[in-house]
């Protein structure tokens, strides 16, 4: 079968990364976690004091510092790890603090321009699975397979809550649900590359299906697209 580009978009905490990673491993493709890239920029901004008390980022200062930000992703022991300026920040970028600040960073045009350019280079040869908010609409509008994943806010908040608990990280369900709903609104209403389902994307509501059922469905979609 030919190597294709697979774009998986959807709301926060709906399992996009999990399904993308599993599919990439099963079919031997490269996996890129674009959300982690935006989280890495957010972590850099937090560390450098670029947020006001109300959560507004200092865009002008971040733009000045952008050349100092180097993001890389490496496959380590079977999992994709995100590096910020040579430091493995995979655990640091999954905190609630980063989650609460990432959407405003992702709305900044110069941040999206830099990361989209990097993402397009990563997937220029096909054979890639990439997940995010605008992969099928902006990064790879001509991807052979586009999937839009969603689930109820309550289900997504509970998944995030359990994930943090399993990692031994602080977690409060009410705070997580509020964050999920706020991110949905910001992601869908931003001026630059808002979250939306591509016209030719296949929608999957995974609120009430198992991971095994989800992966079987996704593999079938891949096989159909790769043989077209």
mmCIF file with all atom_site columns, C-alpha atoms in Angstrom:
data_model
loop_
_atom_site.group_PDB
_atom_site.id
_atom_site.type_symbol
_atom_site.label_atom_id
_atom_site.label_alt_id
_atom_site.label_comp_id
_atom_site.label_asym_id
_atom_site.label_entity_id
_atom_site.label_seq_id
_atom_site.pdbx_PDB_ins_code
_atom_site.Cartn_x
_atom_site.Cartn_y
_atom_site.Cartn_z
_atom_site.occupancy
_atom_site.B_iso_or_equiv
_atom_site.pdbx_formal_charge
_atom_site.auth_seq_id
_atom_site.auth_comp_id
_atom_site.auth_asym_id
_atom_site.auth_atom_id
_atom_site.pdbx_PDB_model_num
ATOM 1   C CA . UNK A 1 1   ? 0.000   0.000  0.000  1.00 0.00 ? 1   UNK A CA 1
ATOM 2   C CA . UNK A 1 2   ? 1.133   3.550  -0.686 1.00 0.00 ? 2   UNK A CA 1
ATOM 3   C CA . UNK A 1 3   ? 2.337   5.745  2.171  1.00 0.00 ? 3   UNK A CA 1
ATOM 4   C CA . UNK A 1 4   ? -0.258  8.350  3.038  1.00 0.00 ? 4   UNK A CA 1
ATOM 5   C CA . UNK A 1 5   ? -0.650  11.300 5.377  1.00 0.00 ? 5   UNK A CA 1
ATOM 6   C CA . UNK A 1 6   ? -3.103  10.805 8.247  1.00 0.00 ? 6   UNK A CA 1
ATOM 7   C CA . UNK A 1 7   ? -4.510  13.881 10.001 1.00 0.00 ? 7   UNK A CA 1
ATOM 8   C CA . UNK A 1 8   ? -6.338  13.430 13.305 1.00 0.00 ? 8   UNK A CA 1
ATOM 9   C CA . UNK A 1 9   ? -8.013  16.533 14.723 1.00 0.00 ? 9   UNK A CA 1
ATOM 10  C CA . UNK A 1 10  ? -10.409 17.063 17.582 1.00 0.00 ? 10  UNK A CA 1
ATOM 11  C CA . UNK A 1 11  ? -11.152 18.541 20.967 1.00 0.00 ? 11  UNK A CA 1
ATOM 12  C CA . UNK A 1 12  ? -8.759  18.474 23.912 1.00 0.00 ? 12  UNK A CA 1
ATOM 13  C CA . UNK A 1 13  ? -8.521  15.272 25.979 1.00 0.00 ? 13  UNK A CA 1
ATOM 14  C CA . UNK A 1 14  ? -10.497 13.161 23.515 1.00 0.00 ? 14  UNK A CA 1
ATOM 15  C CA . UNK A 1 15  ? -7.723  10.622 23.043 1.00 0.00 ? 15  UNK A CA 1
ATOM 16  C CA . UNK A 1 16  ? -6.305  11.866 19.745 1.00 0.00 ? 16  UNK A CA 1
ATOM 17  C CA . UNK A 1 17  ? -2.714  11.287 20.777 1.00 0.00 ? 17  UNK A CA 1
ATOM 18  C CA . UNK A 1 18  ? -3.385  7.787  22.084 1.00 0.00 ? 18  UNK A CA 1
ATOM 19  C CA . UNK A 1 19  ? -5.130  6.654  18.918 1.00 0.00 ? 19  UNK A CA 1
ATOM 20  C CA . UNK A 1 20  ? -2.548  8.340  16.671 1.00 0.00 ? 20  UNK A CA 1
ATOM 21  C CA . UNK A 1 21  ? 0.372   6.743  18.531 1.00 0.00 ? 21  UNK A CA 1
ATOM 22  C CA . UNK A 1 22  ? -1.202  3.293  18.440 1.00 0.00 ? 22  UNK A CA 1
ATOM 23  C CA . UNK A 1 23  ? -2.036  3.515  14.744 1.00 0.00 ? 23  UNK A CA 1
ATOM 24  C CA . UNK A 1 24  ? 1.434   4.771  13.818 1.00 0.00 ? 24  UNK A CA 1
ATOM 25  C CA . UNK A 1 25  ? 3.045   1.904  15.717 1.00 0.00 ? 25  UNK A CA 1
ATOM 26  C CA . UNK A 1 26  ? 0.741   -0.684 14.132 1.00 0.00 ? 26  UNK A CA 1
ATOM 27  C CA . UNK A 1 27  ? 1.317   0.442  10.546 1.00 0.00 ? 27  UNK A CA 1
ATOM 28  C CA . UNK A 1 28  ? 4.958   1.531  10.895 1.00 0.00 ? 28  UNK A CA 1
ATOM 29  C CA . UNK A 1 29  ? 4.395   5.260  10.387 1.00 0.00 ? 29  UNK A CA 1
ATOM 30  C CA . UNK A 1 30  ? 6.031   8.248  12.091 1.00 0.00 ? 30  UNK A CA 1
ATOM 31  C CA . UNK A 1 31  ? 3.909   9.901  14.800 1.00 0.00 ? 31  UNK A CA 1
ATOM 32  C CA . UNK A 1 32  ? 4.017   13.635 15.538 1.00 0.00 ? 32  UNK A CA 1
ATOM 33  C CA . UNK A 1 33  ? 2.286   15.127 18.600 1.00 0.00 ? 33  UNK A CA 1
ATOM 34  C CA . UNK A 1 34  ? 1.597   18.726 17.550 1.00 0.00 ? 34  UNK A CA 1
ATOM 35  C CA . UNK A 1 35  ? -0.231  19.535 20.772 1.00 0.00 ? 35  UNK A CA 1
ATOM 36  C CA . UNK A 1 36  ? 2.968   18.783 22.676 1.00 0.00 ? 36  UNK A CA 1
ATOM 37  C CA . UNK A 1 37  ? 4.780   21.317 20.504 1.00 0.00 ? 37  UNK A CA 1
ATOM 38  C CA . UNK A 1 38  ? 2.380   24.090 21.559 1.00 0.00 ? 38  UNK A CA 1
ATOM 39  C CA . UNK A 1 39  ? 2.658   22.926 25.160 1.00 0.00 ? 39  UNK A CA 1
ATOM 40  C CA . UNK A 1 40  ? 6.454   23.204 24.930 1.00 0.00 ? 40  UNK A CA 1
ATOM 41  C CA . UNK A 1 41  ? 6.195   26.821 23.779 1.00 0.00 ? 41  UNK A CA 1
ATOM 42  C CA . UNK A 1 42  ? 3.759   27.443 26.638 1.00 0.00 ? 42  UNK A CA 1
ATOM 43  C CA . UNK A 1 43  ? 6.171   25.920 29.144 1.00 0.00 ? 43  UNK A CA 1
ATOM 44  C CA . UNK A 1 44  ? 8.928   28.184 27.820 1.00 0.00 ? 44  UNK A CA 1
ATOM 45  C CA . UNK A 1 45  ? 6.640   31.213 28.258 1.00 0.00 ? 45  UNK A CA 1
ATOM 46  C CA . UNK A 1 46  ? 5.755   30.203 31.833 1.00 0.00 ? 46  UNK A CA 1
ATOM 47  C CA . UNK A 1 47  ? 9.378   29.665 32.771 1.00 0.00 ? 47  UNK A CA 1
ATOM 48  C CA . UNK A 1 48  ? 10.293  33.069 31.386 1.00 0.00 ? 48  UNK A CA 1
ATOM 49  C CA . UNK A 1 49  ? 7.493   34.940 33.156 1.00 0.00 ? 49  UNK A CA 1
ATOM 50  C CA . UNK A 1 50  ? 5.647   35.874 29.986 1.00 0.00 ? 50  UNK A CA 1
ATOM 51  C CA . UNK A 1 51  ? 2.117   35.637 31.398 1.00 0.00 ? 51  UNK A CA 1
ATOM 52  C CA . UNK A 1 52  ? 0.265   38.460 33.132 1.00 0.00 ? 52  UNK A CA 1
ATOM 53  C CA . UNK A 1 53  ? -1.763  37.748 36.284 1.00 0.00 ? 53  UNK A CA 1
ATOM 54  C CA . UNK A 1 54  ? -4.908  37.335 34.169 1.00 0.00 ? 54  UNK A CA 1
ATOM 55  C CA . UNK A 1 55  ? -3.236  34.681 31.987 1.00 0.00 ? 55  UNK A CA 1
ATOM 56  C CA . UNK A 1 56  ? -2.593  36.943 29.002 1.00 0.00 ? 56  UNK A CA 1
ATOM 57  C CA . UNK A 1 57  ? 0.720   36.160 27.271 1.00 0.00 ? 57  UNK A CA 1
ATOM 58  C CA . UNK A 1 58  ? 3.259   38.873 26.436 1.00 0.00 ? 58  UNK A CA 1
ATOM 59  C CA . UNK A 1 59  ? 3.142   38.288 22.693 1.00 0.00 ? 59  UNK A CA 1
ATOM 60  C CA . UNK A 1 60  ? 5.739   40.897 21.750 1.00 0.00 ? 60  UNK A CA 1
ATOM 61  C CA . UNK A 1 61  ? 8.333   39.498 24.147 1.00 0.00 ? 61  UNK A CA 1
ATOM 62  C CA . UNK A 1 62  ? 7.585   35.891 23.136 1.00 0.00 ? 62  UNK A CA 1
ATOM 63  C CA . UNK A 1 63  ? 8.020   36.829 19.480 1.00 0.00 ? 63  UNK A CA 1
ATOM 64  C CA . UNK A 1 64  ? 11.444  38.273 20.316 1.00 0.00 ? 64  UNK A CA 1
ATOM 65  C CA . UNK A 1 65  ? 12.431  35.083 22.142 1.00 0.00 ? 65  UNK A CA 1
ATOM 66  C CA . UNK A 1 66  ? 10.984  32.661 19.574 1.00 0.00 ? 66  UNK A CA 1
ATOM 67  C CA . UNK A 1 67  ? 14.360  32.066 17.851 1.00 0.00 ? 67  UNK A CA 1
ATOM 68  C CA . UNK A 1 68  ? 15.606  30.708 21.202 1.00 0.00 ? 68  UNK A CA 1
ATOM 69  C CA . UNK A 1 69  ? 12.960  27.972 21.233 1.00 0.00 ? 69  UNK A CA 1
ATOM 70  C CA . UNK A 1 70  ? 13.980  24.637 19.739 1.00 0.00 ? 70  UNK A CA 1
ATOM 71  C CA . UNK A 1 71  ? 11.434  21.811 19.884 1.00 0.00 ? 71  UNK A CA 1
ATOM 72  C CA . UNK A 1 72  ? 12.198  18.240 18.949 1.00 0.00 ? 72  UNK A CA 1
ATOM 73  C CA . UNK A 1 73  ? 10.393  14.925 19.299 1.00 0.00 ? 73  UNK A CA 1
ATOM 74  C CA . UNK A 1 74  ? 12.199  11.615 19.688 1.00 0.00 ? 74  UNK A CA 1
ATOM 75  C CA . UNK A 1 75  ? 11.037  8.029  19.960 1.00 0.00 ? 75  UNK A CA 1
ATOM 76  C CA . UNK A 1 76  ? 12.332  6.670  23.288 1.00 0.00 ? 76  UNK A CA 1
ATOM 77  C CA . UNK A 1 77  ? 11.472  3.152  24.424 1.00 0.00 ? 77  UNK A CA 1
ATOM 78  C CA . UNK A 1 78  ? 8.498   3.064  22.090 1.00 0.00 ? 78  UNK A CA 1
ATOM 79  C CA . UNK A 1 79  ? 6.988   6.413  23.098 1.00 0.00 ? 79  UNK A CA 1
ATOM 80  C CA . UNK A 1 80  ? 7.307   9.893  21.602 1.00 0.00 ? 80  UNK A CA 1
ATOM 81  C CA . UNK A 1 81  ? 9.066   12.291 23.970 1.00 0.00 ? 81  UNK A CA 1
ATOM 82  C CA . UNK A 1 82  ? 9.101   16.070 23.555 1.00 0.00 ? 82  UNK A CA 1
ATOM 83  C CA . UNK A 1 83  ? 12.301  18.035 24.048 1.00 0.00 ? 83  UNK A CA 1
ATOM 84  C CA . UNK A 1 84  ? 12.596  21.790 24.659 1.00 0.00 ? 84  UNK A CA 1
ATOM 85  C CA . UNK A 1 85  ? 16.085  23.129 23.972 1.00 0.00 ? 85  UNK A CA 1
ATOM 86  C CA . UNK A 1 86  ? 17.538  19.677 24.584 1.00 0.00 ? 86  UNK A CA 1
ATOM 87  C CA . UNK A 1 87  ? 15.579  18.987 27.803 1.00 0.00 ? 87  UNK A CA 1
ATOM 88  C CA . UNK A 1 88  ? 13.028  16.189 27.969 1.00 0.00 ? 88  UNK A CA 1
ATOM 89  C CA . UNK A 1 89  ? 9.887   18.061 29.073 1.00 0.00 ? 89  UNK A CA 1
ATOM 90  C CA . UNK A 1 90  ? 7.299   15.354 28.399 1.00 0.00 ? 90  UNK A CA 1
ATOM 91  C CA . UNK A 1 91  ? 6.159   15.273 32.025 1.00 0.00 ? 91  UNK A CA 1
ATOM 92  C CA . UNK A 1 92  ? 6.390   19.042 32.578 1.00 0.00 ? 92  UNK A CA 1
ATOM 93  C CA . UNK A 1 93  ? 4.143   19.911 29.624 1.00 0.00 ? 93  UNK A CA 1
ATOM 94  C CA . UNK A 1 94  ? 1.299   17.693 30.896 1.00 0.00 ? 94  UNK A CA 1
ATOM 95  C CA . UNK A 1 95  ? 0.651   19.699 34.079 1.00 0.00 ? 95  UNK A CA 1
ATOM 96  C CA . UNK A 1 96  ? -2.580  21.614 34.698 1.00 0.00 ? 96  UNK A CA 1
ATOM 97  C CA . UNK A 1 97  ? -0.583  24.852 34.734 1.00 0.00 ? 97  UNK A CA 1
ATOM 98  C CA . UNK A 1 98  ? 0.483   24.305 31.135 1.00 0.00 ? 98  UNK A CA 1
ATOM 99  C CA . UNK A 1 99  ? -3.025  23.118 30.175 1.00 0.00 ? 99  UNK A CA 1
ATOM 100 C CA . UNK A 1 100 ? -4.489  26.340 31.570 1.00 0.00 ? 100 UNK A CA 1
ATOM 101 C CA . UNK A 1 101 ? -2.151  28.531 29.497 1.00 0.00 ? 101 UNK A CA 1
ATOM 102 C CA . UNK A 1 102 ? -1.707  26.674 26.207 1.00 0.00 ? 102 UNK A CA 1
ATOM 103 C CA . UNK A 1 103 ? -4.802  27.911 24.337 1.00 0.00 ? 103 UNK A CA 1
ATOM 104 C CA . UNK A 1 104 ? -3.812  31.633 24.459 1.00 0.00 ? 104 UNK A CA 1
ATOM 105 C CA . UNK A 1 105 ? -0.350  30.696 23.179 1.00 0.00 ? 105 UNK A CA 1
ATOM 106 C CA . UNK A 1 106 ? -1.864  28.651 20.360 1.00 0.00 ? 106 UNK A CA 1
ATOM 107 C CA . UNK A 1 107 ? -3.867  31.679 19.165 1.00 0.00 ? 107 UNK A CA 1
ATOM 108 C CA . UNK A 1 108 ? -0.715  33.716 18.457 1.00 0.00 ? 108 UNK A CA 1
ATOM 109 C CA . UNK A 1 109 ? -0.203  33.853 14.650 1.00 0.00 ? 109 UNK A CA 1
ATOM 110 C CA . UNK A 1 110 ? 3.611   33.868 14.786 1.00 0.00 ? 110 UNK A CA 1
ATOM 111 C CA . UNK A 1 111 ? 3.653   30.773 17.014 1.00 0.00 ? 111 UNK A CA 1
ATOM 112 C CA . UNK A 1 112 ? 1.324   28.875 14.704 1.00 0.00 ? 112 UNK A CA 1
ATOM 113 C CA . UNK A 1 113 ? 3.302   29.976 11.637 1.00 0.00 ? 113 UNK A CA 1
ATOM 114 C CA . UNK A 1 114 ? 6.567   28.660 13.100 1.00 0.00 ? 114 UNK A CA 1
ATOM 115 C CA . UNK A 1 115 ? 5.133   25.343 14.244 1.00 0.00 ? 115 UNK A CA 1
ATOM 116 C CA . UNK A 1 116 ? 2.998   24.706 11.146 1.00 0.00 ? 116 UNK A CA 1
ATOM 117 C CA . UNK A 1 117 ? 6.073   25.195 8.960  1.00 0.00 ? 117 UNK A CA 1
ATOM 118 C CA . UNK A 1 118 ? 7.979   22.678 11.089 1.00 0.00 ? 118 UNK A CA 1
ATOM 119 C CA . UNK A 1 119 ? 5.077   20.213 10.998 1.00 0.00 ? 119 UNK A CA 1
ATOM 120 C CA . UNK A 1 120 ? 4.764   20.409 7.214  1.00 0.00 ? 120 UNK A CA 1
ATOM 121 C CA . UNK A 1 121 ? 8.457   19.625 6.843  1.00 0.00 ? 121 UNK A CA 1
ATOM 122 C CA . UNK A 1 122 ? 8.051   16.596 9.121  1.00 0.00 ? 122 UNK A CA 1
ATOM 123 C CA . UNK A 1 123 ? 5.266   15.176 6.957  1.00 0.00 ? 123 UNK A CA 1
ATOM 124 C CA . UNK A 1 124 ? 6.448   16.159 3.493  1.00 0.00 ? 124 UNK A CA 1
ATOM 125 C CA . UNK A 1 125 ? 7.216   12.552 2.470  1.00 0.00 ? 125 UNK A CA 1
ATOM 126 C CA . UNK A 1 126 ? 4.015   10.933 3.751  1.00 0.00 ? 126 UNK A CA 1
ATOM 127 C CA . UNK A 1 127 ? 4.009   7.886  6.011  1.00 0.00 ? 127 UNK A CA 1
ATOM 128 C CA . UNK A 1 128 ? 3.047   10.051 8.974  1.00 0.00 ? 128 UNK A CA 1
ATOM 129 C CA . UNK A 1 129 ? 0.270   10.258 11.574 1.00 0.00 ? 129 UNK A CA 1
ATOM 130 C CA . UNK A 1 130 ? -0.184  13.731 13.032 1.00 0.00 ? 130 UNK A CA 1
ATOM 131 C CA . UNK A 1 131 ? -2.764  14.901 15.549 1.00 0.00 ? 131 UNK A CA 1
ATOM 132 C CA . UNK A 1 132 ? -3.802  18.368 16.679 1.00 0.00 ? 132 UNK A CA 1
ATOM 133 C CA . UNK A 1 133 ? -6.431  21.035 16.105 1.00 0.00 ? 133 UNK A CA 1
ATOM 134 C CA . UNK A 1 134 ? -5.795  22.137 12.510 1.00 0.00 ? 134 UNK A CA 1
ATOM 135 C CA . UNK A 1 135 ? -3.940  19.281 10.839 1.00 0.00 ? 135 UNK A CA 1
ATOM 136 C CA . UNK A 1 136 ? -6.620  18.439 8.285  1.00 0.00 ? 136 UNK A CA 1
ATOM 137 C CA . UNK A 1 137 ? -7.634  22.061 7.672  1.00 0.00 ? 137 UNK A CA 1
ATOM 138 C CA . UNK A 1 138 ? -4.308  23.959 7.670  1.00 0.00 ? 138 UNK A CA 1
ATOM 139 C CA . UNK A 1 139 ? -1.201  21.779 8.044  1.00 0.00 ? 139 UNK A CA 1
ATOM 140 C CA . UNK A 1 140 ? -2.199  19.001 5.614  1.00 0.00 ? 140 UNK A CA 1
ATOM 141 C CA . UNK A 1 141 ? -5.407  20.047 3.814  1.00 0.00 ? 141 UNK A CA 1
ATOM 142 C CA . UNK A 1 142 ? -4.725  17.375 1.173  1.00 0.00 ? 142 UNK A CA 1
ATOM 143 C CA . UNK A 1 143 ? -4.174  14.492 3.609  1.00 0.00 ? 143 UNK A CA 1
ATOM 144 C CA . UNK A 1 144 ? -5.542  11.219 2.269  1.00 0.00 ? 144 UNK A CA 1
ATOM 145 C CA . UNK A 1 145 ? -7.200  10.389 5.590  1.00 0.00 ? 145 UNK A CA 1
ATOM 146 C CA . UNK A 1 146 ? -8.710  12.969 7.934  1.00 0.00 ? 146 UNK A CA 1
ATOM 147 C CA . UNK A 1 147 ? -10.395 12.023 11.201 1.00 0.00 ? 147 UNK A CA 1
ATOM 148 C CA . UNK A 1 148 ? -12.180 14.403 13.561 1.00 0.00 ? 148 UNK A CA 1
ATOM 149 C CA . UNK A 1 149 ? -12.486 13.034 17.092 1.00 0.00 ? 149 UNK A CA 1
ATOM 150 C CA . UNK A 1 150 ? -14.886 14.258 19.752 1.00 0.00 ? 150 UNK A CA 1
ATOM 151 C CA . UNK A 1 151 ? -16.480 13.217 23.041 1.00 0.00 ? 151 UNK A CA 1
ATOM 152 C CA . UNK A 1 152 ? -18.569 14.943 25.699 1.00 0.00 ? 152 UNK A CA 1
ATOM 153 C CA . UNK A 1 153 ? -16.750 17.461 27.919 1.00 0.00 ? 153 UNK A CA 1
ATOM 154 C CA . UNK A 1 154 ? -17.585 15.389 31.003 1.00 0.00 ? 154 UNK A CA 1
ATOM 155 C CA . UNK A 1 155 ? -16.097 12.207 29.539 1.00 0.00 ? 155 UNK A CA 1
ATOM 156 C CA . UNK A 1 156 ? -12.959 14.026 28.427 1.00 0.00 ? 156 UNK A CA 1
ATOM 157 C CA . UNK A 1 157 ? -12.503 15.684 31.829 1.00 0.00 ? 157 UNK A CA 1
ATOM 158 C CA . UNK A 1 158 ? -12.792 12.336 33.598 1.00 0.00 ? 158 UNK A CA 1
ATOM 159 C CA . UNK A 1 159 ? -10.212 10.783 31.266 1.00 0.00 ? 159 UNK A CA 1
ATOM 160 C CA . UNK A 1 160 ? -7.817  13.634 31.977 1.00 0.00 ? 160 UNK A CA 1
ATOM 161 C CA . UNK A 1 161 ? -8.478  13.348 35.712 1.00 0.00 ? 161 UNK A CA 1
ATOM 162 C CA . UNK A 1 162 ? -7.673  9.624  35.724 1.00 0.00 ? 162 UNK A CA 1
ATOM 163 C CA . UNK A 1 163 ? -4.574  10.152 33.586 1.00 0.00 ? 163 UNK A CA 1
ATOM 164 C CA . UNK A 1 164 ? -3.152  12.693 36.038 1.00 0.00 ? 164 UNK A CA 1
ATOM 165 C CA . UNK A 1 165 ? -3.998  10.482 39.005 1.00 0.00 ? 165 UNK A CA 1
ATOM 166 C CA . UNK A 1 166 ? -2.210  7.522  37.428 1.00 0.00 ? 166 UNK A CA 1
ATOM 167 C CA . UNK A 1 167 ? 0.876   9.693  36.958 1.00 0.00 ? 167 UNK A CA 1
ATOM 168 C CA . UNK A 1 168 ? 0.748   10.796 40.600 1.00 0.00 ? 168 UNK A CA 1
ATOM 169 C CA . UNK A 1 169 ? 0.089   14.414 39.607 1.00 0.00 ? 169 UNK A CA 1
ATOM 170 C CA . UNK A 1 170 ? -2.373  16.828 41.306 1.00 0.00 ? 170 UNK A CA 1
ATOM 171 C CA . UNK A 1 171 ? -5.886  16.542 39.864 1.00 0.00 ? 171 UNK A CA 1
ATOM 172 C CA . UNK A 1 172 ? -9.262  18.121 40.608 1.00 0.00 ? 172 UNK A CA 1
ATOM 173 C CA . UNK A 1 173 ? -12.161 17.025 38.390 1.00 0.00 ? 173 UNK A CA 1
ATOM 174 C CA . UNK A 1 174 ? -14.066 20.334 38.608 1.00 0.00 ? 174 UNK A CA 1
ATOM 175 C CA . UNK A 1 175 ? -10.980 22.327 37.629 1.00 0.00 ? 175 UNK A CA 1
ATOM 176 C CA . UNK A 1 176 ? -10.255 19.956 34.752 1.00 0.00 ? 176 UNK A CA 1
ATOM 177 C CA . UNK A 1 177 ? -13.828 20.125 33.429 1.00 0.00 ? 177 UNK A CA 1
ATOM 178 C CA . UNK A 1 178 ? -13.725 23.925 33.545 1.00 0.00 ? 178 UNK A CA 1
ATOM 179 C CA . UNK A 1 179 ? -10.398 23.897 31.697 1.00 0.00 ? 179 UNK A CA 1
ATOM 180 C CA . UNK A 1 180 ? -11.739 21.512 29.032 1.00 0.00 ? 180 UNK A CA 1
ATOM 181 C CA . UNK A 1 181 ? -14.770 23.734 28.391 1.00 0.00 ? 181 UNK A CA 1
ATOM 182 C CA . UNK A 1 182 ? -12.659 26.895 28.290 1.00 0.00 ? 182 UNK A CA 1
ATOM 183 C CA . UNK A 1 183 ? -10.218 25.327 25.838 1.00 0.00 ? 183 UNK A CA 1
ATOM 184 C CA . UNK A 1 184 ? -13.073 24.153 23.621 1.00 0.00 ? 184 UNK A CA 1
ATOM 185 C CA . UNK A 1 185 ? -14.371 27.717 23.393 1.00 0.00 ? 185 UNK A CA 1
ATOM 186 C CA . UNK A 1 186 ? -10.987 29.325 22.784 1.00 0.00 ? 186 UNK A CA 1
ATOM 187 C CA . UNK A 1 187 ? -9.903  26.706 20.238 1.00 0.00 ? 187 UNK A CA 1
ATOM 188 C CA . UNK A 1 188 ? -13.160 27.010 18.288 1.00 0.00 ? 188 UNK A CA 1
ATOM 189 C CA . UNK A 1 189 ? -13.354 30.822 18.325 1.00 0.00 ? 189 UNK A CA 1
ATOM 190 C CA . UNK A 1 190 ? -9.752  31.927 17.745 1.00 0.00 ? 190 UNK A CA 1
ATOM 191 C CA . UNK A 1 191 ? -9.071  34.028 14.653 1.00 0.00 ? 191 UNK A CA 1
ATOM 192 C CA . UNK A 1 192 ? -6.130  31.944 13.447 1.00 0.00 ? 192 UNK A CA 1
ATOM 193 C CA . UNK A 1 193 ? -6.742  28.306 12.451 1.00 0.00 ? 193 UNK A CA 1
ATOM 194 C CA . UNK A 1 194 ? -9.811  27.695 14.636 1.00 0.00 ? 194 UNK A CA 1
ATOM 195 C CA . UNK A 1 195 ? -10.703 24.138 15.552 1.00 0.00 ? 195 UNK A CA 1
ATOM 196 C CA . UNK A 1 196 ? -13.231 22.805 13.061 1.00 0.00 ? 196 UNK A CA 1
ATOM 197 C CA . UNK A 1 197 ? -13.999 19.603 11.250 1.00 0.00 ? 197 UNK A CA 1
ATOM 198 C CA . UNK A 1 198 ? -12.598 19.539 7.713  1.00 0.00 ? 198 UNK A CA 1
ATOM 199 C CA . UNK A 1 199 ? -15.297 19.098 5.077  1.00 0.00 ? 199 UNK A CA 1
ATOM 200 C CA . UNK A 1 200 ? -13.869 15.724 4.041  1.00 0.00 ? 200 UNK A CA 1
ATOM 201 C CA . UNK A 1 201 ? -13.036 14.447 7.547  1.00 0.00 ? 201 UNK A CA 1
ATOM 202 C CA . UNK A 1 202 ? -14.660 11.376 9.072  1.00 0.00 ? 202 UNK A CA 1
ATOM 203 C CA . UNK A 1 203 ? -16.104 12.117 12.523 1.00 0.00 ? 203 UNK A CA 1
ATOM 204 C CA . UNK A 1 204 ? -15.687 9.742  15.453 1.00 0.00 ? 204 UNK A CA 1
ATOM 205 C CA . UNK A 1 205 ? -17.470 10.272 18.776 1.00 0.00 ? 205 UNK A CA 1
ATOM 206 C CA . UNK A 1 206 ? -15.564 8.009  21.149 1.00 0.00 ? 206 UNK A CA 1
ATOM 207 C CA . UNK A 1 207 ? -17.509 8.854  24.316 1.00 0.00 ? 207 UNK A CA 1
ATOM 208 C CA . UNK A 1 208 ? -18.790 5.321  24.749 1.00 0.00 ? 208 UNK A CA 1
ATOM 209 C CA . UNK A 1 209 ? -16.493 2.968  22.854 1.00 0.00 ? 209 UNK A CA 1
ATOM 210 C CA . UNK A 1 210 ? -13.429 1.074  24.025 1.00 0.00 ? 210 UNK A CA 1
ATOM 211 C CA . UNK A 1 211 ? -9.896  1.805  22.885 1.00 0.00 ? 211 UNK A CA 1
ATOM 212 C CA . UNK A 1 212 ? -9.840  -1.570 21.106 1.00 0.00 ? 212 UNK A CA 1
ATOM 213 C CA . UNK A 1 213 ? -13.043 -0.725 19.199 1.00 0.00 ? 213 UNK A CA 1
ATOM 214 C CA . UNK A 1 214 ? -11.656 2.694  18.350 1.00 0.00 ? 214 UNK A CA 1
ATOM 215 C CA . UNK A 1 215 ? -8.399  1.282  16.997 1.00 0.00 ? 215 UNK A CA 1
ATOM 216 C CA . UNK A 1 216 ? -10.164 -1.357 14.910 1.00 0.00 ? 216 UNK A CA 1
ATOM 217 C CA . UNK A 1 217 ? -12.310 1.372  13.360 1.00 0.00 ? 217 UNK A CA 1
ATOM 218 C CA . UNK A 1 218 ? -9.284  3.591  12.705 1.00 0.00 ? 218 UNK A CA 1
ATOM 219 C CA . UNK A 1 219 ? -7.273  0.765  11.137 1.00 0.00 ? 219 UNK A CA 1
ATOM 220 C CA . UNK A 1 220 ? -10.158 0.040  8.773  1.00 0.00 ? 220 UNK A CA 1
ATOM 221 C CA . UNK A 1 221 ? -10.263 3.722  7.737  1.00 0.00 ? 221 UNK A CA 1
ATOM 222 C CA . UNK A 1 222 ? -6.507  3.653  7.105  1.00 0.00 ? 222 UNK A CA 1
ATOM 223 C CA . UNK A 1 223 ? -6.690  0.507  4.984  1.00 0.00 ? 223 UNK A CA 1
ATOM 224 C CA . UNK A 1 224 ? -9.494  1.999  2.913  1.00 0.00 ? 224 UNK A CA 1
ATOM 225 C CA . UNK A 1 225 ? -7.614  5.270  2.348  1.00 0.00 ? 225 UNK A CA 1
ATOM 226 C CA . UNK A 1 226 ? -4.250  3.639  1.598  1.00 0.00 ? 226 UNK A CA 1
ATOM 227 C CA . UNK A 1 227 ? -5.773  1.345  -1.038 1.00 0.00 ? 227 UNK A CA 1
ATOM 228 C CA . UNK A 1 228 ? -7.735  4.107  -2.792 1.00 0.00 ? 228 UNK A CA 1
#
